[in-house]
mmCIF file of C-alpha atoms in Angstrom:
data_model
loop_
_atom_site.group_PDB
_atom_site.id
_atom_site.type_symbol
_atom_site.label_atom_id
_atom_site.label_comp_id
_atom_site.label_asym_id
_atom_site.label_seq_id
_atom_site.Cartn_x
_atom_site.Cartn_y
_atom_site.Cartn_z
ATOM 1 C CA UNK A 1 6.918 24.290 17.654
ATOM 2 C CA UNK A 2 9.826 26.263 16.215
ATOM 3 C CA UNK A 3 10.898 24.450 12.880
ATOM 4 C CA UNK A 4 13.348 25.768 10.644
ATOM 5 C CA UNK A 5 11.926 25.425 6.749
ATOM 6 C CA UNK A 6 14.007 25.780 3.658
ATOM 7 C CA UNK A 7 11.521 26.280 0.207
ATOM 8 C CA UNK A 8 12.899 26.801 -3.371
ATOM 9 C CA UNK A 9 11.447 29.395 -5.348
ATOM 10 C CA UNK A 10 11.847 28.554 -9.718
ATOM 11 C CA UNK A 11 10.513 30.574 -12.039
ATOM 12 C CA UNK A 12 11.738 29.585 -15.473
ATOM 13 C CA UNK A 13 15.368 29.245 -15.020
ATOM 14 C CA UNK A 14 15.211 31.373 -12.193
ATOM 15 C CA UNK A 15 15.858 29.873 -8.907
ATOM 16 C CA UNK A 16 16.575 30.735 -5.185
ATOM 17 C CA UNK A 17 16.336 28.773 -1.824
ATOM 18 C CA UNK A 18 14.414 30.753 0.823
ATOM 19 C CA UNK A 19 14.441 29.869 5.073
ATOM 20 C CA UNK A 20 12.062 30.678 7.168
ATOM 21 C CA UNK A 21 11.963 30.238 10.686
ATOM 22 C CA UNK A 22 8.485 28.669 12.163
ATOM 23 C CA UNK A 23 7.517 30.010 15.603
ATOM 24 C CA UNK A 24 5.306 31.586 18.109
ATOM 25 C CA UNK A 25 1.785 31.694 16.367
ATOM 26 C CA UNK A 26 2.964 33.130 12.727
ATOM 27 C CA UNK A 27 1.169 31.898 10.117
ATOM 28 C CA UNK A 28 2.150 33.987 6.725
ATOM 29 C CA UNK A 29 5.163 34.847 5.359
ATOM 30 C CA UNK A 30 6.227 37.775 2.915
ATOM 31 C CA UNK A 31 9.856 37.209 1.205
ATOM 32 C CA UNK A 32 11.661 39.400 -1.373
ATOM 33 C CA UNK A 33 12.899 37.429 -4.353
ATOM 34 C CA UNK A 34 16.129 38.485 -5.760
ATOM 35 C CA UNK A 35 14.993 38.332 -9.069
ATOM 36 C CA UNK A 36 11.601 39.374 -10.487
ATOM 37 C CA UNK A 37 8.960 36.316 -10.974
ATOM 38 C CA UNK A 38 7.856 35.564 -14.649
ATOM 39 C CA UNK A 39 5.521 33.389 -15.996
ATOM 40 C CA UNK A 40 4.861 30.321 -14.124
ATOM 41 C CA UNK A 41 6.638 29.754 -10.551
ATOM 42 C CA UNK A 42 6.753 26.341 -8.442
ATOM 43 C CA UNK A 43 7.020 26.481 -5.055
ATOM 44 C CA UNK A 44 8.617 23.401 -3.579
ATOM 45 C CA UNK A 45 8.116 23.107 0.358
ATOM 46 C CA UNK A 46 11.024 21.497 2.884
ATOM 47 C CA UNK A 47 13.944 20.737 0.085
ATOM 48 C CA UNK A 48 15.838 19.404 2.484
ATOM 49 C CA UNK A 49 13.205 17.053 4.253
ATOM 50 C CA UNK A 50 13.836 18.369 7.571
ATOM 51 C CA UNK A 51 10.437 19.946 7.974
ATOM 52 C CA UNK A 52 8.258 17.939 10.297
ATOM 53 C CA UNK A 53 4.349 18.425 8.997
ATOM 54 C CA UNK A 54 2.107 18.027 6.587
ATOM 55 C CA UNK A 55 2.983 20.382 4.197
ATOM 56 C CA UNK A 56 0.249 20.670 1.946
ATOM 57 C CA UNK A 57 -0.304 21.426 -1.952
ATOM 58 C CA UNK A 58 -2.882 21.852 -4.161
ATOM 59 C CA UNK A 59 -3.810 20.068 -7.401
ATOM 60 C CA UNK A 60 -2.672 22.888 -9.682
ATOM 61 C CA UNK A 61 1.480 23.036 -7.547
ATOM 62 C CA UNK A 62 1.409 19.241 -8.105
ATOM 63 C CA UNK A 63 2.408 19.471 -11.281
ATOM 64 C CA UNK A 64 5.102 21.658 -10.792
ATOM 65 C CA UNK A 65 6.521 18.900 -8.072
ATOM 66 C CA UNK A 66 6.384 16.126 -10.427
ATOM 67 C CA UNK A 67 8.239 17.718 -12.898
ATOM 68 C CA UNK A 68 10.904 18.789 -10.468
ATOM 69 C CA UNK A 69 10.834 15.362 -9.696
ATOM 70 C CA UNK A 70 11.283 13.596 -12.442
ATOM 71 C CA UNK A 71 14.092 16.118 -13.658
ATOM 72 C CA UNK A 72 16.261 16.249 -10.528
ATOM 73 C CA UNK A 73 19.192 14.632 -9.528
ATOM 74 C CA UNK A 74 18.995 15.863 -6.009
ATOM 75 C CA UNK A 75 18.124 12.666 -3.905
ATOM 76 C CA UNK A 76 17.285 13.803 -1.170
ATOM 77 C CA UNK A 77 14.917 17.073 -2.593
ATOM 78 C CA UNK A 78 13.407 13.749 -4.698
ATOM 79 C CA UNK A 79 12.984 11.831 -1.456
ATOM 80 C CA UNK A 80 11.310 14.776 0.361
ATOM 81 C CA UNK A 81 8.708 15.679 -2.575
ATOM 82 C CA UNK A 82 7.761 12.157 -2.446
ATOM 83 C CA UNK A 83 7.070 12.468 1.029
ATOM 84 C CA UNK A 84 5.180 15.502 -0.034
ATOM 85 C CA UNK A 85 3.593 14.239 -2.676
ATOM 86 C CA UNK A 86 2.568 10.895 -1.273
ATOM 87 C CA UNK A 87 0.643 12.626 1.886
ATOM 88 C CA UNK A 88 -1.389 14.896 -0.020
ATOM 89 C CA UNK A 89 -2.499 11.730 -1.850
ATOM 90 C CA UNK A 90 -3.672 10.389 1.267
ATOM 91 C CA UNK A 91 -5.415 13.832 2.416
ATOM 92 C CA UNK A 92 -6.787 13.805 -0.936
ATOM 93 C CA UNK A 93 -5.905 17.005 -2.042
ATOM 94 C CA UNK A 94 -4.598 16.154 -4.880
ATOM 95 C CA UNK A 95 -5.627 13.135 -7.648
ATOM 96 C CA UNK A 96 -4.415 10.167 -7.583
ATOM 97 C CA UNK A 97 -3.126 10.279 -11.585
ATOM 98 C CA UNK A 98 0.276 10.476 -11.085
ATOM 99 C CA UNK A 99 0.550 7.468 -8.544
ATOM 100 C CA UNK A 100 -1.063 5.215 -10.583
ATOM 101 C CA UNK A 101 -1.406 2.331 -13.458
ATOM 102 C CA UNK A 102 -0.229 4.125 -16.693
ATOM 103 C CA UNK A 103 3.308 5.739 -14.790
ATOM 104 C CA UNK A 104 4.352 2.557 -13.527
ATOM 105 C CA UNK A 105 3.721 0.698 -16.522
ATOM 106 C CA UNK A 106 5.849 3.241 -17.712
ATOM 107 C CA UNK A 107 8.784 2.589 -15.426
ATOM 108 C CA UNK A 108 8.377 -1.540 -16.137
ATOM 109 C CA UNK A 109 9.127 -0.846 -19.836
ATOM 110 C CA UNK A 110 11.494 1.702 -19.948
ATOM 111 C CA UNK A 111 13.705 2.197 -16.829
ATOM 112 C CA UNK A 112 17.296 1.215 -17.487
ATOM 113 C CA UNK A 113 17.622 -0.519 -13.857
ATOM 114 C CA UNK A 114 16.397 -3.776 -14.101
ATOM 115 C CA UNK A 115 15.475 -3.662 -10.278
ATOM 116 C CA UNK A 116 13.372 -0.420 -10.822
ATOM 117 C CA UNK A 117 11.131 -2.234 -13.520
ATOM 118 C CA UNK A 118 10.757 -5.382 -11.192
ATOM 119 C CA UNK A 119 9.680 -3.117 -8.101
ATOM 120 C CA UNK A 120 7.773 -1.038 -10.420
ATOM 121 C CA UNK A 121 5.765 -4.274 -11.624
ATOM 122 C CA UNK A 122 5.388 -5.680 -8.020
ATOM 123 C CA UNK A 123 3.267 -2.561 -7.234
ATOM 124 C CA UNK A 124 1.391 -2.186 -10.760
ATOM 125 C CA UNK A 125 0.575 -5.808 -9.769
ATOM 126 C CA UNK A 126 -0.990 -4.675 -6.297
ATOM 127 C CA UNK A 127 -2.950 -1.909 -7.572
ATOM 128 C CA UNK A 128 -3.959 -2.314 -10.832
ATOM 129 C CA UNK A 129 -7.719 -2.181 -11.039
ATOM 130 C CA UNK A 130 -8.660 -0.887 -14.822
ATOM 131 C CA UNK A 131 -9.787 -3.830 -17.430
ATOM 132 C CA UNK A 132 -6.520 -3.316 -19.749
ATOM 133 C CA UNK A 133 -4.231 -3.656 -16.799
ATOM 134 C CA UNK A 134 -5.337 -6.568 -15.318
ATOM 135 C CA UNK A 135 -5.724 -8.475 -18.742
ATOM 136 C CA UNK A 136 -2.798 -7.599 -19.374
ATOM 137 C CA UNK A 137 -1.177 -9.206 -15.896
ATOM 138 C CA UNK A 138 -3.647 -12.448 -17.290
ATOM 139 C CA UNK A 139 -1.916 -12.972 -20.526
ATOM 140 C CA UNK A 140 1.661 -12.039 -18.928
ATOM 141 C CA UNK A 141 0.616 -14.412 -16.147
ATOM 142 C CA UNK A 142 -0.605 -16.964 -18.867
ATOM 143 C CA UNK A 143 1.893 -17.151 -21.052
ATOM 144 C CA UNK A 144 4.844 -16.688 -18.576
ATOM 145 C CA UNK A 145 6.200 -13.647 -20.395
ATOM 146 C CA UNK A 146 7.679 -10.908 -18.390
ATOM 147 C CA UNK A 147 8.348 -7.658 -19.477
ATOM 148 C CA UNK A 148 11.644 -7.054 -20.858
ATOM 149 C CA UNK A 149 14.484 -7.142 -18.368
ATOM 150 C CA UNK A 150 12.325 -7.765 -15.598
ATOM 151 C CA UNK A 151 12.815 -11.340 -14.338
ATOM 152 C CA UNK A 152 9.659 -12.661 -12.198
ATOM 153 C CA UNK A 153 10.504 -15.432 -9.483
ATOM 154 C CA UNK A 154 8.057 -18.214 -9.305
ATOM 155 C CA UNK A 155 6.759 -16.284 -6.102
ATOM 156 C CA UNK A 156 5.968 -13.447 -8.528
ATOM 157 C CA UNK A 157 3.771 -16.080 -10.673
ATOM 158 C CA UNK A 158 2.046 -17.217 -7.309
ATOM 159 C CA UNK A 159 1.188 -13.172 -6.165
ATOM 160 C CA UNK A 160 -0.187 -12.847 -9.407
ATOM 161 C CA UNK A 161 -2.598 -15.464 -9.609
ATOM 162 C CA UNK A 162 -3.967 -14.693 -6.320
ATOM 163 C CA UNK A 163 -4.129 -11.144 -7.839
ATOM 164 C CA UNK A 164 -6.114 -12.393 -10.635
ATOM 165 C CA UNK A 165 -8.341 -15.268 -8.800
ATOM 166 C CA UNK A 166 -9.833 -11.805 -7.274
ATOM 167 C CA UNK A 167 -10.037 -9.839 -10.335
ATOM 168 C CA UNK A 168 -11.723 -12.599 -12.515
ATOM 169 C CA UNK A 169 -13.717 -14.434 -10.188
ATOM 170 C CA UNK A 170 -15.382 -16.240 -13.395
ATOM 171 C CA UNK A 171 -11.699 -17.668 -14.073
ATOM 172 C CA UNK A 172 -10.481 -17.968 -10.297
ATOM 173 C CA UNK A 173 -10.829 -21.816 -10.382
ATOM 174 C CA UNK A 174 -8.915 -22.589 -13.950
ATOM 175 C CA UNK A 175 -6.580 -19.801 -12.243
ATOM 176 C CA UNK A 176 -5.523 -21.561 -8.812
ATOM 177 C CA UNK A 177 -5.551 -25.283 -10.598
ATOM 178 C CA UNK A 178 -3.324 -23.635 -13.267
ATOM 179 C CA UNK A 179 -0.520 -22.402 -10.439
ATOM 180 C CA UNK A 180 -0.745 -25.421 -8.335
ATOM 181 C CA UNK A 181 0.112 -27.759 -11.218
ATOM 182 C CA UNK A 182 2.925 -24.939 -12.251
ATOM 183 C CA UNK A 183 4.135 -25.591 -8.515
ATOM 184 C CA UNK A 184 6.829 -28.342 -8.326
ATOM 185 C CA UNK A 185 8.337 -27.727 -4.724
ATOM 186 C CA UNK A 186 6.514 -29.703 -2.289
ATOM 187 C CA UNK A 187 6.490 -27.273 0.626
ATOM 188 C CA UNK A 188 5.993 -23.980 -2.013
ATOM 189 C CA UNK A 189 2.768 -26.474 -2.988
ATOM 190 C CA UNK A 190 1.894 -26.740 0.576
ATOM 191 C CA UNK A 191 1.645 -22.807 1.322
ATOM 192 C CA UNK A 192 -0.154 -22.606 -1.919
ATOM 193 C CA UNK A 193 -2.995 -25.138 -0.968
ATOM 194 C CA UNK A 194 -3.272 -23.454 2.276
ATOM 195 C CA UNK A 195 -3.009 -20.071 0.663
ATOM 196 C CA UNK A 196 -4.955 -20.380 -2.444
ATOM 197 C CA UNK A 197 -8.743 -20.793 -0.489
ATOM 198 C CA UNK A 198 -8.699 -17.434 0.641
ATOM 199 C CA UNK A 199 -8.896 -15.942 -2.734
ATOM 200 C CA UNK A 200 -11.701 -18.113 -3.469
ATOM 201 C CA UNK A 201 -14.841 -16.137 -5.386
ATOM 202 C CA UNK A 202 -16.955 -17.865 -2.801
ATOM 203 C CA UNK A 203 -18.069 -15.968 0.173
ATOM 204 C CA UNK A 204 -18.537 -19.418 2.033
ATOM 205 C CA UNK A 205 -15.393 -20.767 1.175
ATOM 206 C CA UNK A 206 -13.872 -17.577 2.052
ATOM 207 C CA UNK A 207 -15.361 -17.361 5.840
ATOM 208 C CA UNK A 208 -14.597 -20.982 5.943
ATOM 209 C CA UNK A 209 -10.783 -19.744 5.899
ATOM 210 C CA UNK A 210 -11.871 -17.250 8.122
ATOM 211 C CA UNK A 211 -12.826 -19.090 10.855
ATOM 212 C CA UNK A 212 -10.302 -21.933 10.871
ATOM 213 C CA UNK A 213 -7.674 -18.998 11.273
ATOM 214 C CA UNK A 214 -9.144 -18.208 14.797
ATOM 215 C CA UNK A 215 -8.001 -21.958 15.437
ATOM 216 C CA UNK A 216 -4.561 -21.725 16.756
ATOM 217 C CA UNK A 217 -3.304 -24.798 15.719
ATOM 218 C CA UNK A 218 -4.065 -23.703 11.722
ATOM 219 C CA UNK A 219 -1.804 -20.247 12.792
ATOM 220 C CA UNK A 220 1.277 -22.459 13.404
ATOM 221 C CA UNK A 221 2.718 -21.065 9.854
ATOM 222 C CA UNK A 222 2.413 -17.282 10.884
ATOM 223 C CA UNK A 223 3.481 -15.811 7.315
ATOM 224 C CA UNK A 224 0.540 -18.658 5.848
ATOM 225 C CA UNK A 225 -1.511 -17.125 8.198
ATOM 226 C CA UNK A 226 -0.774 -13.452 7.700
ATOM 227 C CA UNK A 227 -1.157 -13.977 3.896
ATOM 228 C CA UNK A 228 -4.675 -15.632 3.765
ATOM 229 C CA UNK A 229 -6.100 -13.130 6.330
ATOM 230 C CA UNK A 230 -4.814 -10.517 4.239
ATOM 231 C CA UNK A 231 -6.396 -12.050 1.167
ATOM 232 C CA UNK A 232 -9.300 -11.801 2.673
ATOM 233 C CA UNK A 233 -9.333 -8.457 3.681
ATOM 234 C CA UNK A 234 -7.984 -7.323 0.146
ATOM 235 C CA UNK A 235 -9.280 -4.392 -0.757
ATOM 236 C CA UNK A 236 -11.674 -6.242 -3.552
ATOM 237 C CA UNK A 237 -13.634 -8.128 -0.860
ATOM 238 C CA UNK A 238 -13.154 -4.438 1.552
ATOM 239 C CA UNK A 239 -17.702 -4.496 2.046
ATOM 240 C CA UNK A 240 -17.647 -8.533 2.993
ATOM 241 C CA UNK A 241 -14.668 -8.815 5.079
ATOM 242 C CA UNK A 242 -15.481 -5.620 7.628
ATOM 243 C CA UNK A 243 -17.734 -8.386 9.349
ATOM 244 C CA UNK A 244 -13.856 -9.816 10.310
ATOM 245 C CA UNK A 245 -12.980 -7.437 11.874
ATOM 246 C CA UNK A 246 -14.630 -7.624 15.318
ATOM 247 C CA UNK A 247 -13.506 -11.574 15.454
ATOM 248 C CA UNK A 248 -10.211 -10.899 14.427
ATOM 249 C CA UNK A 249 -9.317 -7.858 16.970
ATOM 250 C CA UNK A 250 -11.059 -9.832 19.970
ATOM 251 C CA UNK A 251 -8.659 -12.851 19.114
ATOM 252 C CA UNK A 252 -5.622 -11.135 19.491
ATOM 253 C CA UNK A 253 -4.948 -11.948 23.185
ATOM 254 C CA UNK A 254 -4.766 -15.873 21.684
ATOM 255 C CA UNK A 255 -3.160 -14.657 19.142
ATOM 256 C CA UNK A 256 -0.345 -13.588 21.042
ATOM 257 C CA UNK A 257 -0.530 -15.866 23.956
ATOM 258 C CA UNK A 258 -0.160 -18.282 21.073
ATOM 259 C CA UNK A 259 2.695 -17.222 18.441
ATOM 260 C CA UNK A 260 5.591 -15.174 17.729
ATOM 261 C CA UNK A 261 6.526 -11.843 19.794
ATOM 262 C CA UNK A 262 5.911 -9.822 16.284
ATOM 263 C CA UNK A 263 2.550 -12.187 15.111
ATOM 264 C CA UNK A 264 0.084 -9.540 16.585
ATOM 265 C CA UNK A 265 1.411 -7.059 14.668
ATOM 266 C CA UNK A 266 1.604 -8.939 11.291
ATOM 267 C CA UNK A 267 -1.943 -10.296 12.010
ATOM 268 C CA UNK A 268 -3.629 -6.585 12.911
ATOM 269 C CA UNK A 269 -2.078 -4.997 9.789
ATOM 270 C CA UNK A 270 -3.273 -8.491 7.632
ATOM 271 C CA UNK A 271 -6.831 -7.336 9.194
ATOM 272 C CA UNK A 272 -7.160 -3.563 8.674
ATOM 273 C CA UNK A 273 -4.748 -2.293 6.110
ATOM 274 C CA UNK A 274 -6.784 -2.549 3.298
ATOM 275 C CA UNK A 275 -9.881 -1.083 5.064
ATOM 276 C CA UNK A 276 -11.131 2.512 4.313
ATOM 277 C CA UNK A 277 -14.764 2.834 4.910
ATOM 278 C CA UNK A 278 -16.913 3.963 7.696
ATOM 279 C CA UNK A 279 -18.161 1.039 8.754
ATOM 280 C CA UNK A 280 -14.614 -0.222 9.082
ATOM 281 C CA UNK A 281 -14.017 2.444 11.388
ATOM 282 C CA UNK A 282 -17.562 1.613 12.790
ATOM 283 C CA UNK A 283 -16.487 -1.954 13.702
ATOM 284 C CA UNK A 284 -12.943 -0.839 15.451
ATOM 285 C CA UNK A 285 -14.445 1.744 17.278
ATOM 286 C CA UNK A 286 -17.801 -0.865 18.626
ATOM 287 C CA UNK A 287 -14.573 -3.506 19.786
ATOM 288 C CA UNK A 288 -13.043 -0.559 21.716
ATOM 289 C CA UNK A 289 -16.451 0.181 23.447
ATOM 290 C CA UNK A 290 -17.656 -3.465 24.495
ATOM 291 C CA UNK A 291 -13.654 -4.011 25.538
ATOM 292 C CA UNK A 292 -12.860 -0.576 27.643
ATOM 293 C CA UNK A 293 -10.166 -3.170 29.805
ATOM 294 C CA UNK A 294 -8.444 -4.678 26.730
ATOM 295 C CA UNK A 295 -4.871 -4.937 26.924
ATOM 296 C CA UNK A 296 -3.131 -1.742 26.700
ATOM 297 C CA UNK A 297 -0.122 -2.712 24.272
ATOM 298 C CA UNK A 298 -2.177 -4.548 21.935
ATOM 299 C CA UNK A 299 -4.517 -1.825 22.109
ATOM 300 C CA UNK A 300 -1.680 0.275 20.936
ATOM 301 C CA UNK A 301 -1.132 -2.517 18.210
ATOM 302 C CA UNK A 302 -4.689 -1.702 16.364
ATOM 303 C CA UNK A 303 -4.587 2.255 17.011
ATOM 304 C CA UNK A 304 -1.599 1.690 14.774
ATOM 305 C CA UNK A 305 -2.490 -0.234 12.190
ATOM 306 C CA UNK A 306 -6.189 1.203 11.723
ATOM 307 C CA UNK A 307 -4.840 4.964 12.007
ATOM 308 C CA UNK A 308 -5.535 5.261 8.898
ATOM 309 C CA UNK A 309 -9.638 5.304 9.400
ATOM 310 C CA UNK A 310 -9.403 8.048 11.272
#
């Protein structure tokens, strides 16, 4: 597929943008520099972001594309080594440091746009794992204390707690009890009552949920719906809820003879996002096999949303 490329060659404060045109079967490149390289040199792949691939790095050229990335004001070079940098996380060829808990903290506390920090907190919230991080979202959470020019909404209060019900099952009662009473709206209350079980640290309780959410009638909220079944496919309870999965795919024809034009969707990614293992992959591929006739677009829908297995 002919692609034209632009890198960026920088070695010290040396620096020079290099094409190359992709086609036939080439695969290596030789380019003269017009200055001689010294010491240390990044190479930073499709500047431009108009490079269709995956253009791949290893762990020791990450470093160099953070940097550039953090020192840049080029927005869309930034946006591209992102991209870049976000898809070799996923191909796991590089480590997962840079993505995580301590740089977004980071961000929360110090970035001058108030937005940034609250964005920055929403996903700290969603994947912080380590003991300091989530006792620290407990005592935030707690006390009702945000960080510094980041202003939580009282939906912020209510992702949290669910958050925390599944990080502290030993708490996840007191937790839950706590936010309901904290709750004055009556229909806010409502979602949270039907919510709230699906964080619950008892497998029983949890399937309970399960089940009644292959009961149409207890659907009729779709975003209610689409938040307890992803609850229960969070990636905390990811070994107990891949025995969902089968149930969940093979109700999808009710599930759309039943709701919205867009509910499948919602309810597929709900199901599988948060699933990486083999057995996950297991379970998708056994409902293709004992349902060769299924329907075709909503047999697009989960090739979709569990792409990501494969």
């Amino acid at each position: 597929w002919p692609q034209e490329l632009t890198y960026r060659v920088i070695c010290g404060t040396d620096s020079e943008e290099i094409p190359v045109s992709l086609e036939g079967n080439s695969d290596s490149f030789r380019m003269k520099l017009s200055f001689l390289p010294n010491g240390n040199c990044v190479i930073l792949p499709n500047i431009n972001g108009r490079g269709y691939g995956f253009f791949k790095i290893t762990e020791g050229e990450s470093s160099g594309l953070w940097s550039v990335l953090r020192s840049s004001e080029d927005e869309v070079l930034k946006g591209s080594l992102l991209i870049t940098l976000y898809e070799n996380l996923r191909w796991k060829t590089i480590s997962p440091q840079g993505f995580r808990e301590e740089a977004l903290w980071k961000i929360v506390t110090t970035n001058p746009v108030s937005q940034h920090r609250l964005q920055a907190f929403r996903l700290y919230r969603s994947i912080a794992d380590s003991e300091e991080a989530v006792q620290r979202l407990y005592t935030l959470w707690q006390e009702r204390k945000a960080p510094k020019d980041c202003t939580l909404s009282e939906s912020d209060y209510i992702g949290l707690s669910y958050m925390l019900a599944m990080h502290l099952p030993e708490k996840a009662d007191k937790i839950i009890a706590t936010q309901l009473s904290r709750i004055q709206n009556p229909d806010r209350k409502k979602e949270y009552q039907f919510i709230s079980p699906s964080v619950s640290p008892r497998k029983a309780e949890r399937d309970s949920v399960f089940a009644s959410l292959l009961i149409a009638g207890n659907r009729r909220v779709e975003p209610w719906a689409s938040s307890a079944l992803a609850n229960l496919n969070h990636r905390l309870r990811e070994q107990e809820s891949v025995a969902y999965i089968r149930p969940a795919l093979e109700a999808m024809p009710e599930v759309q003879r039943t709701g919205d034009i867009f509910f499948p969707t919602a309810w597929v990614r709900s199901l599988l996002s948060a699933h990486t293992s083999k057995e996950a992959r297991e379970e998708v591929d056994a409902f293709f096999t004992a349902h060769p006739d299924f329907p075709l677009m909503l047999s697009n829908k989960i090739k979709q949303q569990a792409s990501h297995l494969y």
